[in-house]
């Protein structure tokens, strides 16, 4: 079961190394949103609640990775986007180490895949800050639907946006990577 790079703590350290600079510091996002993969945007609540801005960007789909009404969440729903033509999907994730976001990986990947299948579809994936929950779901999508391993997917998103998924989320992404590798579904293994 344990092959090369399968120890969680080792992988966790490697992933955190990809997220931080040479001094070991994480960076806060420099912009409200970034296109992290063709037609997939990761961003914050500020843009998610600005329908005019979304329209200008050409966003057709919204994936809220922080649906809910606590201070940690972004309280939007289908009604919020009613009449805008934007297709909405919400996932009630909390940004804590012990929250199991992996139960939403398939659901999120399906939604992103459907959005991209649209003619000129663009999906805006957000949480409150676009720092932990939303990039985690996009990384899972890249692994599940683009057959990337966790290091490749995380590095690709990090190249485009400053992100910092919590260690619990990183562990869950490592587990997904291991499962996909065991099933022979990653292209660079």
Short mmCIF file of C-alpha atoms in Angstrom, two decimals:
data_model
loop_
_atom_site.label_atom_id
_atom_site.label_comp_id
_atom_site.label_asym_id
_atom_site.label_seq_id
_atom_site.Cartn_x
_atom_site.Cartn_y
_atom_site.Cartn_z
CA UNK A 1 0.00 0.00 0.00
CA UNK A 2 2.78 2.46 0.82
CA UNK A 3 4.66 3.31 -2.32
CA UNK A 4 7.04 6.22 -2.91
CA UNK A 5 5.74 9.52 -1.60
CA UNK A 6 2.78 7.89 0.14
CA UNK A 7 3.52 8.92 3.72
CA UNK A 8 1.00 11.65 4.52
CA UNK A 9 3.41 13.77 6.54
CA UNK A 10 6.05 13.60 3.81
CA UNK A 11 3.50 14.57 1.18
CA UNK A 12 2.05 17.22 3.46
CA UNK A 13 5.48 18.77 3.87
CA UNK A 14 6.08 18.62 0.11
CA UNK A 15 2.74 20.27 -0.57
CA UNK A 16 3.35 23.01 1.98
CA UNK A 17 6.76 23.56 0.36
CA UNK A 18 4.97 24.16 -2.94
CA UNK A 19 2.65 26.67 -1.26
CA UNK A 20 5.27 28.74 0.55
CA UNK A 21 8.17 30.91 -0.52
CA UNK A 22 11.86 30.26 0.19
CA UNK A 23 11.45 31.58 3.73
CA UNK A 24 8.50 29.29 4.42
CA UNK A 25 5.89 32.05 4.26
CA UNK A 26 2.45 31.76 2.70
CA UNK A 27 1.24 34.67 0.59
CA UNK A 28 -2.21 36.17 0.72
CA UNK A 29 -3.93 36.43 -2.68
CA UNK A 30 -2.87 39.59 -4.54
CA UNK A 31 -6.12 39.87 -6.51
CA UNK A 32 -9.79 39.14 -5.90
CA UNK A 33 -9.65 36.27 -8.39
CA UNK A 34 -7.31 34.49 -10.80
CA UNK A 35 -7.87 32.19 -13.76
CA UNK A 36 -6.08 29.08 -12.48
CA UNK A 37 -6.89 26.77 -15.41
CA UNK A 38 -8.52 27.66 -18.73
CA UNK A 39 -12.01 29.02 -17.89
CA UNK A 40 -11.76 28.11 -14.18
CA UNK A 41 -11.49 31.09 -11.84
CA UNK A 42 -10.73 30.91 -8.13
CA UNK A 43 -11.66 33.94 -6.12
CA UNK A 44 -13.28 35.54 -3.11
CA UNK A 45 -16.77 36.46 -1.97
CA UNK A 46 -16.38 40.10 -3.02
CA UNK A 47 -16.55 39.19 -6.71
CA UNK A 48 -19.02 36.33 -6.16
CA UNK A 49 -21.60 38.80 -4.85
CA UNK A 50 -20.96 41.34 -7.63
CA UNK A 51 -23.18 40.10 -10.46
CA UNK A 52 -22.14 42.90 -12.84
CA UNK A 53 -18.50 41.95 -12.45
CA UNK A 54 -19.29 38.26 -13.00
CA UNK A 55 -21.20 39.15 -16.15
CA UNK A 56 -18.28 41.21 -17.45
CA UNK A 57 -15.99 38.25 -16.82
CA UNK A 58 -18.37 36.04 -18.76
CA UNK A 59 -18.97 33.71 -15.82
CA UNK A 60 -21.70 31.16 -16.56
CA UNK A 61 -21.40 28.99 -13.44
CA UNK A 62 -20.69 29.65 -9.76
CA UNK A 63 -19.46 27.07 -7.29
CA UNK A 64 -19.66 28.43 -3.74
CA UNK A 65 -17.36 26.26 -1.61
CA UNK A 66 -18.49 28.07 1.55
CA UNK A 67 -22.29 28.09 1.43
CA UNK A 68 -23.87 29.00 4.75
CA UNK A 69 -24.60 31.97 6.95
CA UNK A 70 -21.91 32.00 9.62
CA UNK A 71 -19.08 34.55 9.49
CA UNK A 72 -16.93 31.79 7.91
CA UNK A 73 -19.35 31.30 5.06
CA UNK A 74 -20.77 33.16 2.06
CA UNK A 75 -24.54 33.38 2.19
CA UNK A 76 -25.50 33.10 -1.48
CA UNK A 77 -27.82 30.55 -3.06
CA UNK A 78 -29.89 29.90 -6.18
CA UNK A 79 -32.20 32.81 -5.31
CA UNK A 80 -29.26 35.20 -5.10
CA UNK A 81 -28.45 34.54 -8.78
CA UNK A 82 -32.06 34.17 -9.92
CA UNK A 83 -32.66 35.93 -13.23
CA UNK A 84 -28.93 36.45 -13.89
CA UNK A 85 -28.55 33.36 -16.09
CA UNK A 86 -25.69 32.20 -13.83
CA UNK A 87 -25.95 28.55 -12.79
CA UNK A 88 -25.22 28.12 -9.09
CA UNK A 89 -24.08 25.23 -6.92
CA UNK A 90 -23.29 25.47 -3.22
CA UNK A 91 -21.14 23.31 -0.97
CA UNK A 92 -21.31 23.98 2.79
CA UNK A 93 -17.62 23.51 3.61
CA UNK A 94 -15.92 24.92 6.68
CA UNK A 95 -12.26 25.89 6.57
CA UNK A 96 -11.04 23.75 9.46
CA UNK A 97 -8.50 20.92 9.60
CA UNK A 98 -11.09 18.37 10.69
CA UNK A 99 -13.78 19.21 8.12
CA UNK A 100 -14.16 16.41 5.55
CA UNK A 101 -14.28 18.33 2.28
CA UNK A 102 -13.41 15.14 0.35
CA UNK A 103 -17.06 14.03 0.45
CA UNK A 104 -17.71 16.91 -1.98
CA UNK A 105 -14.82 16.22 -4.40
CA UNK A 106 -16.90 14.27 -6.95
CA UNK A 107 -19.87 16.63 -6.74
CA UNK A 108 -17.63 19.67 -7.29
CA UNK A 109 -15.70 17.99 -10.12
CA UNK A 110 -19.00 17.11 -11.84
CA UNK A 111 -20.23 20.70 -11.58
CA UNK A 112 -16.96 22.15 -12.92
CA UNK A 113 -16.90 19.59 -15.74
CA UNK A 114 -20.49 20.47 -16.73
CA UNK A 115 -19.66 24.19 -16.63
CA UNK A 116 -16.70 23.72 -18.97
CA UNK A 117 -18.79 21.59 -21.32
CA UNK A 118 -21.01 24.64 -21.88
CA UNK A 119 -20.34 26.72 -24.95
CA UNK A 120 -18.01 29.43 -23.62
CA UNK A 121 -18.64 28.15 -20.10
CA UNK A 122 -16.62 29.82 -17.36
CA UNK A 123 -16.81 28.72 -13.74
CA UNK A 124 -16.08 30.95 -10.75
CA UNK A 125 -15.15 28.81 -7.75
CA UNK A 126 -15.06 30.76 -4.53
CA UNK A 127 -15.13 30.65 -0.76
CA UNK A 128 -14.69 33.67 1.48
CA UNK A 129 -11.13 34.49 0.50
CA UNK A 130 -10.44 32.07 -2.35
CA UNK A 131 -7.54 30.71 -0.31
CA UNK A 132 -8.35 27.28 1.16
CA UNK A 133 -11.75 25.75 0.36
CA UNK A 134 -12.21 26.81 -3.27
CA UNK A 135 -8.67 25.97 -4.46
CA UNK A 136 -9.00 22.58 -2.74
CA UNK A 137 -12.08 21.77 -4.85
CA UNK A 138 -10.37 22.94 -8.04
CA UNK A 139 -7.28 20.83 -7.26
CA UNK A 140 -9.57 17.82 -6.69
CA UNK A 141 -11.21 18.52 -10.07
CA UNK A 142 -7.81 18.59 -11.80
CA UNK A 143 -6.95 15.25 -10.20
CA UNK A 144 -10.30 13.57 -10.87
CA UNK A 145 -10.99 14.90 -14.37
CA UNK A 146 -7.59 15.91 -15.75
CA UNK A 147 -5.71 12.94 -14.24
CA UNK A 148 -3.09 15.03 -12.42
CA UNK A 149 -1.41 13.89 -9.24
CA UNK A 150 -1.71 16.10 -6.18
CA UNK A 151 1.69 17.79 -6.63
CA UNK A 152 1.06 18.71 -10.26
CA UNK A 153 -2.47 19.98 -9.63
CA UNK A 154 -1.51 22.00 -6.56
CA UNK A 155 1.54 23.50 -8.26
CA UNK A 156 -0.56 24.49 -11.27
CA UNK A 157 -3.12 26.36 -9.17
CA UNK A 158 -0.44 27.90 -6.94
CA UNK A 159 1.39 29.20 -10.02
CA UNK A 160 -1.67 31.30 -10.85
CA UNK A 161 -2.91 32.29 -7.38
CA UNK A 162 -1.57 32.53 -3.84
CA UNK A 163 -3.39 29.76 -1.96
CA UNK A 164 -3.11 27.94 1.36
CA UNK A 165 -5.45 24.97 1.84
CA UNK A 166 -5.33 23.86 5.48
CA UNK A 167 -3.41 20.71 6.41
CA UNK A 168 -6.58 18.65 6.78
CA UNK A 169 -7.57 19.49 3.20
CA UNK A 170 -4.05 18.75 1.96
CA UNK A 171 -4.18 15.33 3.65
CA UNK A 172 -7.51 14.62 1.94
CA UNK A 173 -6.01 15.60 -1.42
CA UNK A 174 -3.06 13.28 -0.71
CA UNK A 175 -5.49 10.44 0.00
CA UNK A 176 -7.32 11.13 -3.25
CA UNK A 177 -4.00 11.12 -5.11
CA UNK A 178 -3.08 7.77 -3.58
CA UNK A 179 -6.45 6.25 -4.48
CA UNK A 180 -6.25 7.49 -8.07
CA UNK A 181 -2.66 6.25 -8.39
CA UNK A 182 -3.70 2.83 -7.06
CA UNK A 183 -6.52 2.76 -9.61
CA UNK A 184 -4.06 3.66 -12.37
CA UNK A 185 -5.86 6.92 -13.16
CA UNK A 186 -3.00 9.43 -13.02
CA UNK A 187 -1.20 10.16 -16.27
CA UNK A 188 2.19 10.98 -14.90
CA UNK A 189 2.74 7.90 -12.77
#
